[in-house]
Structure formats: structure tokens, C-alpha cells
XYZ file of C-alpha atoms in Angstrom:
303
model
C -0.009 -0.121 -0.069
C 2.844 2.087 0.765
C 4.108 1.965 -2.835
C 2.019 4.307 -4.668
C 3.117 6.541 -7.790
C 5.810 9.336 -7.136
C 4.222 12.673 -5.261
C 2.761 15.118 -8.981
C 1.591 17.906 -6.717
C 3.285 20.184 -4.417
C 2.038 18.422 -0.934
C 4.805 17.038 0.599
C 4.454 13.344 2.505
C 3.784 13.705 6.475
C 6.323 11.224 7.780
C 5.778 10.725 11.512
C 8.669 9.158 14.134
C 8.903 5.900 13.728
C 9.060 6.138 17.521
C 5.441 7.016 18.292
C 4.618 4.383 15.853
C 6.190 2.368 18.004
C 5.388 4.096 21.568
C 1.019 3.851 20.627
C 1.708 -0.516 19.860
C 3.549 -1.237 22.949
C 0.798 0.425 24.802
C -1.581 -0.297 23.256
C -0.838 -3.976 22.747
C -0.069 -3.934 26.474
C -3.822 -2.504 27.288
C -4.945 -5.419 25.137
C -3.210 -8.036 26.502
C -5.057 -6.732 29.629
C -8.614 -7.012 29.391
C -7.717 -9.925 26.955
C -6.715 -11.233 30.291
C -9.336 -9.555 32.947
C -12.052 -11.522 30.357
C -10.143 -14.840 30.859
C -10.099 -14.717 35.001
C -13.054 -13.468 36.116
C -15.561 -15.557 35.531
C -18.345 -12.961 36.557
C -18.079 -11.171 33.293
C -17.812 -14.604 31.272
C -21.151 -13.676 29.006
C -21.794 -13.631 25.803
C -21.277 -10.188 25.068
C -17.943 -10.034 27.148
C -16.151 -13.247 25.073
C -17.291 -11.082 21.895
C -15.257 -8.325 24.075
C -12.916 -10.263 24.195
C -12.017 -11.058 20.481
C -12.734 -6.710 20.030
C -9.440 -6.704 22.559
C -7.913 -9.910 20.255
C -7.828 -8.565 17.457
C -6.871 -5.483 18.261
C -3.931 -6.802 20.153
C -2.763 -8.544 16.884
C -3.272 -4.958 15.452
C -0.649 -3.371 18.364
C 1.149 -7.140 17.703
C 1.618 -6.643 13.760
C 2.684 -2.578 13.658
C 4.577 -2.979 16.333
C 7.028 -6.369 15.294
C 6.460 -3.911 11.179
C 8.630 -0.877 13.506
C 11.095 -3.053 14.936
C 11.532 -4.276 11.241
C 11.790 -0.676 9.796
C 14.983 -0.245 12.475
C 16.916 -4.024 11.802
C 16.933 -2.392 8.097
C 17.469 1.167 8.443
C 20.373 0.042 10.161
C 21.129 -2.400 7.831
C 20.494 -5.603 8.981
C 17.417 -5.969 6.431
C 17.477 -6.010 3.120
C 14.786 -4.074 2.414
C 13.083 -6.052 -1.253
C 14.349 -9.323 0.334
C 13.014 -12.279 -0.636
C 12.084 -12.891 3.224
C 10.944 -10.029 4.456
C 8.848 -9.720 1.524
C 6.266 -12.727 3.152
C 6.925 -10.793 5.834
C 6.317 -8.549 4.895
C 3.040 -10.683 3.982
C 1.965 -11.709 6.714
C 1.924 -8.760 8.700
C -0.458 -7.596 5.739
C -3.026 -9.927 6.547
C -2.788 -10.193 9.649
C -3.832 -6.410 9.819
C -6.092 -7.598 7.417
C -7.659 -9.709 9.919
C -7.926 -7.772 13.124
C -9.481 -5.225 11.393
C -12.354 -7.838 9.455
C -12.613 -9.755 13.091
C -13.389 -5.905 14.892
C -15.969 -4.693 12.371
C -17.480 -8.671 12.521
C -17.373 -8.465 16.955
C -18.541 -4.688 16.646
C -21.553 -6.895 14.924
C -21.816 -9.851 17.400
C -22.102 -7.422 20.179
C -25.002 -5.528 18.811
C -27.026 -9.175 17.848
C -26.220 -9.358 21.801
C -27.078 -6.357 22.798
C -30.525 -6.579 20.734
C -31.419 -9.759 22.238
C -30.265 -8.469 25.768
C -32.811 -5.640 25.446
C -35.601 -7.096 23.584
C -35.734 -10.585 23.721
C -34.746 -10.493 28.219
C -37.088 -13.137 29.622
C -35.843 -15.767 25.472
C -32.112 -14.284 26.108
C -30.366 -16.972 27.734
C -32.015 -19.766 26.000
C -31.008 -17.893 22.521
C -27.328 -16.996 23.096
C -25.734 -20.308 24.859
C -22.224 -20.539 25.525
C -21.071 -22.780 23.078
C -23.544 -20.407 20.723
C -20.734 -17.797 21.371
C -18.428 -20.133 21.205
C -19.593 -21.017 16.975
C -19.976 -18.146 17.252
C -16.162 -17.124 18.052
C -14.938 -19.581 15.195
C -15.909 -19.234 12.973
C -15.471 -15.387 12.848
C -11.492 -15.416 12.743
C -11.729 -18.960 10.846
C -13.285 -16.648 7.862
C -11.299 -13.311 9.048
C -8.711 -15.525 8.730
C -8.812 -17.237 4.978
C -9.972 -13.722 3.940
C -6.934 -11.797 5.644
C -4.770 -14.156 3.527
C -6.870 -14.670 0.274
C -7.377 -10.417 0.220
C -3.637 -9.649 0.258
C -2.423 -12.436 -1.640
C -4.326 -11.310 -4.558
C -4.716 -7.450 -3.696
C -3.506 -6.368 -6.857
C -6.131 -6.865 -8.353
C -8.650 -4.357 -8.567
C -11.584 -6.350 -7.614
C -10.048 -7.364 -4.712
C -9.846 -4.393 -3.296
C -13.439 -3.217 -4.747
C -14.178 -5.952 -2.711
C -12.116 -4.435 0.078
C -14.060 -1.214 0.824
C -17.126 -2.378 -0.775
C -17.268 -4.493 2.897
C -16.111 -1.672 4.584
C -18.958 0.737 3.807
C -22.249 -2.341 4.021
C -20.421 -3.722 6.883
C -21.291 -0.273 8.733
C -24.495 0.342 7.655
C -25.623 -3.184 8.632
C -23.653 -2.119 12.345
C -26.085 1.795 11.739
C -29.405 0.709 10.891
C -28.923 -2.384 13.298
C -27.935 0.323 16.358
C -30.310 3.637 15.405
C -33.285 -0.024 15.208
C -32.739 -1.037 18.116
C -32.488 2.937 19.864
C -36.014 3.479 18.462
C -37.603 0.624 19.715
C -35.823 1.297 23.077
C -37.603 4.230 23.050
C -40.756 3.397 23.155
C -40.306 0.693 25.413
C -39.005 3.086 28.076
C -43.069 5.014 27.430
C -44.835 1.552 27.871
C -42.172 0.820 30.784
C -43.012 4.472 32.326
C -46.841 4.139 31.691
C -46.930 0.356 32.901
C -49.216 1.317 36.854
C -47.688 -1.866 38.651
C -46.110 -1.385 41.703
C -43.461 1.397 42.961
C -40.113 -1.440 43.486
C -41.543 -2.970 40.882
C -41.887 -0.946 38.547
C -38.011 0.931 39.954
C -36.204 -2.393 39.220
C -37.604 -2.027 35.862
C -36.331 1.526 34.930
C -32.808 -0.047 36.996
C -32.787 -3.093 34.722
C -33.255 -1.174 31.662
C -30.953 1.741 32.630
C -27.671 -0.867 33.171
C -29.084 -2.640 28.964
C -29.289 0.527 27.750
C -26.096 1.819 29.157
C -23.736 -1.048 27.886
C -25.862 0.006 24.237
C -24.095 3.189 25.112
C -21.133 1.856 25.289
C -20.778 -0.234 22.793
C -22.817 3.348 20.540
C -18.862 4.750 21.665
C -16.341 2.155 20.632
C -18.151 1.424 16.509
C -18.316 5.484 16.980
C -14.484 5.429 17.155
C -14.125 3.303 15.294
C -15.577 4.433 12.464
C -12.689 8.036 13.011
C -10.022 5.824 12.776
C -10.196 3.601 9.973
C -12.425 5.739 7.532
C -9.627 7.868 6.314
C -6.921 5.201 5.722
C -10.222 3.208 3.660
C -10.965 7.044 1.842
C -7.335 6.398 1.022
C -7.625 2.893 -0.353
C -10.788 4.262 -2.663
C -8.511 7.300 -3.609
C -5.827 5.714 -5.442
C -8.547 3.190 -7.452
C -10.044 6.138 -8.450
C -7.929 8.964 -8.784
C -4.077 7.303 -8.254
C -2.389 10.272 -11.114
C -4.730 13.633 -10.377
C -2.274 15.862 -8.017
C -5.652 17.348 -5.462
C -6.053 13.156 -4.833
C -2.171 13.029 -3.994
C -2.447 16.074 -1.562
C -4.146 13.502 0.977
C -1.938 10.799 -0.203
C 0.297 12.069 1.630
C -1.217 12.297 4.822
C -0.939 8.034 5.102
C 1.076 8.409 7.746
C -1.470 10.379 10.094
C -4.018 8.000 8.497
C -2.062 5.251 10.311
C -1.368 6.380 13.598
C -5.009 7.733 14.067
C -5.163 3.234 12.799
C -3.049 2.409 15.544
C -4.703 4.843 18.053
C -8.691 2.539 17.215
C -6.592 -0.126 20.169
C -5.478 2.716 22.239
C -9.017 4.135 23.137
C -10.712 1.303 23.331
C -9.310 -0.654 26.641
C -10.001 2.848 27.984
C -13.585 3.062 27.057
C -13.381 -0.372 28.450
C -12.119 0.749 32.279
C -14.648 3.899 31.709
C -17.959 2.266 31.422
C -17.522 -0.956 33.094
C -17.133 -1.174 36.958
C -16.750 -4.416 36.994
C -14.202 -4.535 34.305
C -12.240 -1.714 36.733
C -12.243 -3.426 39.643
C -10.779 -6.369 37.807
C -8.744 -3.896 36.030
C -7.902 -2.190 39.445
C -7.157 -6.243 41.529
C -4.779 -7.522 38.227
C -3.126 -4.017 39.051
C -2.452 -3.123 41.989
C -2.805 -7.559 43.147
C -5.518 -7.436 45.987
C -6.327 -10.117 45.422
C -3.313 -13.344 45.703
C -4.886 -16.078 42.794
C -4.122 -12.971 40.095
C -0.385 -13.334 41.174
C 0.139 -16.682 41.309
């Protein structure tokens, strides 16, 4: 993706220090690993929603690890330890592109799975545990990981084909549209249900209990909406870059946008950095788990 035509405009390519890429990659890697370990170790987090969040954090971990690995290779190449156009380096580059592509697709599918889980939680609460069993959750996660891995390898292998690039961009746009529609539909129904709950002539205690459950469910949905919004903001500039490569590869105005490619990559990497902060800010259970892990307040966490 970096091997594009030379600038045909007066816009100079914006360079970002390799150290910044490295710092973002290492910090985001540590943060997402913390989320994955927290979900695995805390039995209170063994629910479908947190399993999907753990999957999202795992995909973010892969993205952070890939970019950190790539930055190390750049450092070694700059000091003469690697040939930038060697055969083994080309294979490594393909592997890293495949992992990055897999992390992107996995994030999209994880968001979709989380949105469906939230929908069932709110509007089919009585049947939720029959619909979203842990066995089905594991099957869904297995399908997501296998399909994303295979698709990523095929996309990188045939990325020179314009058809593959078009499919990649179309997948991004269609996936965003589906998830946005699901969230909008969910929040529209939520307003209707909230009014019905408010109009119920039940006892004060029962009504208060329903309102607390409803508030908790909607808070979880709002958290996931924020996560999805951050994902869109961080990844969209990168996909605009791909669209520009296809539509106007030689146009000087397009070249000005392409000169910001490294900033787009920084924004892309920042997605994996921001997500864990949102988890910690919005989830009391995760905050409690993080505190126990970091302070080793329970010996089981430090054994």
C-alpha cells in the first residue's frame, strides 16, 4: 500500500517518527492484553457480551503486535540488518498485512456480534439465556476467527487485483451501514419500550427494578455505540486512501490526501489504544478487575 506513484503535486509527504508508531503499538498491546486476561480470569465476565468484547480486544492486540513488529523491522532495515526488498522480508510483509487485515475484519464482525447480542438482551430478555448460550457464542467466535483469517490471506494474496480492493472497500461500507442501521433501530425501539415501562401501573418497587434493568442495558448499548463510533473515526481515513488509489491515482489533489498516509496509520493504530480506555471508563466490573490485576490485591491474580 505504501508503494504508490510518486507525488505529482506540491504536497510533501507527512512523516511520522518511527518511535511514535512504536510507543502507540506497545502501549495498545499492553492495554488490550490486559482486557483479554481480565475477561479470561474473572468468571463474572464470562458472558456472551464480554466474550465478544474479549474477541474485539484480541483482534486489537493482533493489530498492535503487527504494527510493533513492523516498526522493529523498519528500525533493523535502517541500520542495515535487513534488506528492504529481500524475499524473506517480502513474505514477512505479506504476513503482517494479512494479520492487519484480519484484525480489521475481526473488529467489524465483533461489533456486529455485539450489536446483535445487545438487541437480544434488551428486546428478548426472557429468552436471552436460551438464545445466547455459551456454546453458541463459542461457535460464532470460531466462525468469525476462521472466516477472517482465510479472507485476510486471500485479500493480501490477490490485493493487486482491483476487484479485491473494491470488495474490501465495499465490505467496509456495507458493514458500517448494517451496524448503523441495527443501532438506530435498537435505540428507536428503546424509546418506545421506555415509554411503555413508564406508563405501567405496577408497584413502585417493581417499576424501579425494571427501570434499573433497562438503564443498565441501555448503558451497555451506549458504551458499544461509542466503541463503534471510535472505530469508524479511526479507520475511515485509511479507507478513503484506498478509494483514492483506485479512483484518482495520478490526480495532484488526491495526491495531497495520500501524502497524509502515515497520519492515517497513526489514527488507525490509535483505535486499539482508545478502546481499552472506554472499557475501563464505562464498565465497573472491568475497572474492579483491572484494579485487582494491577495491584495484585487478590493472591489468585498474582499466582
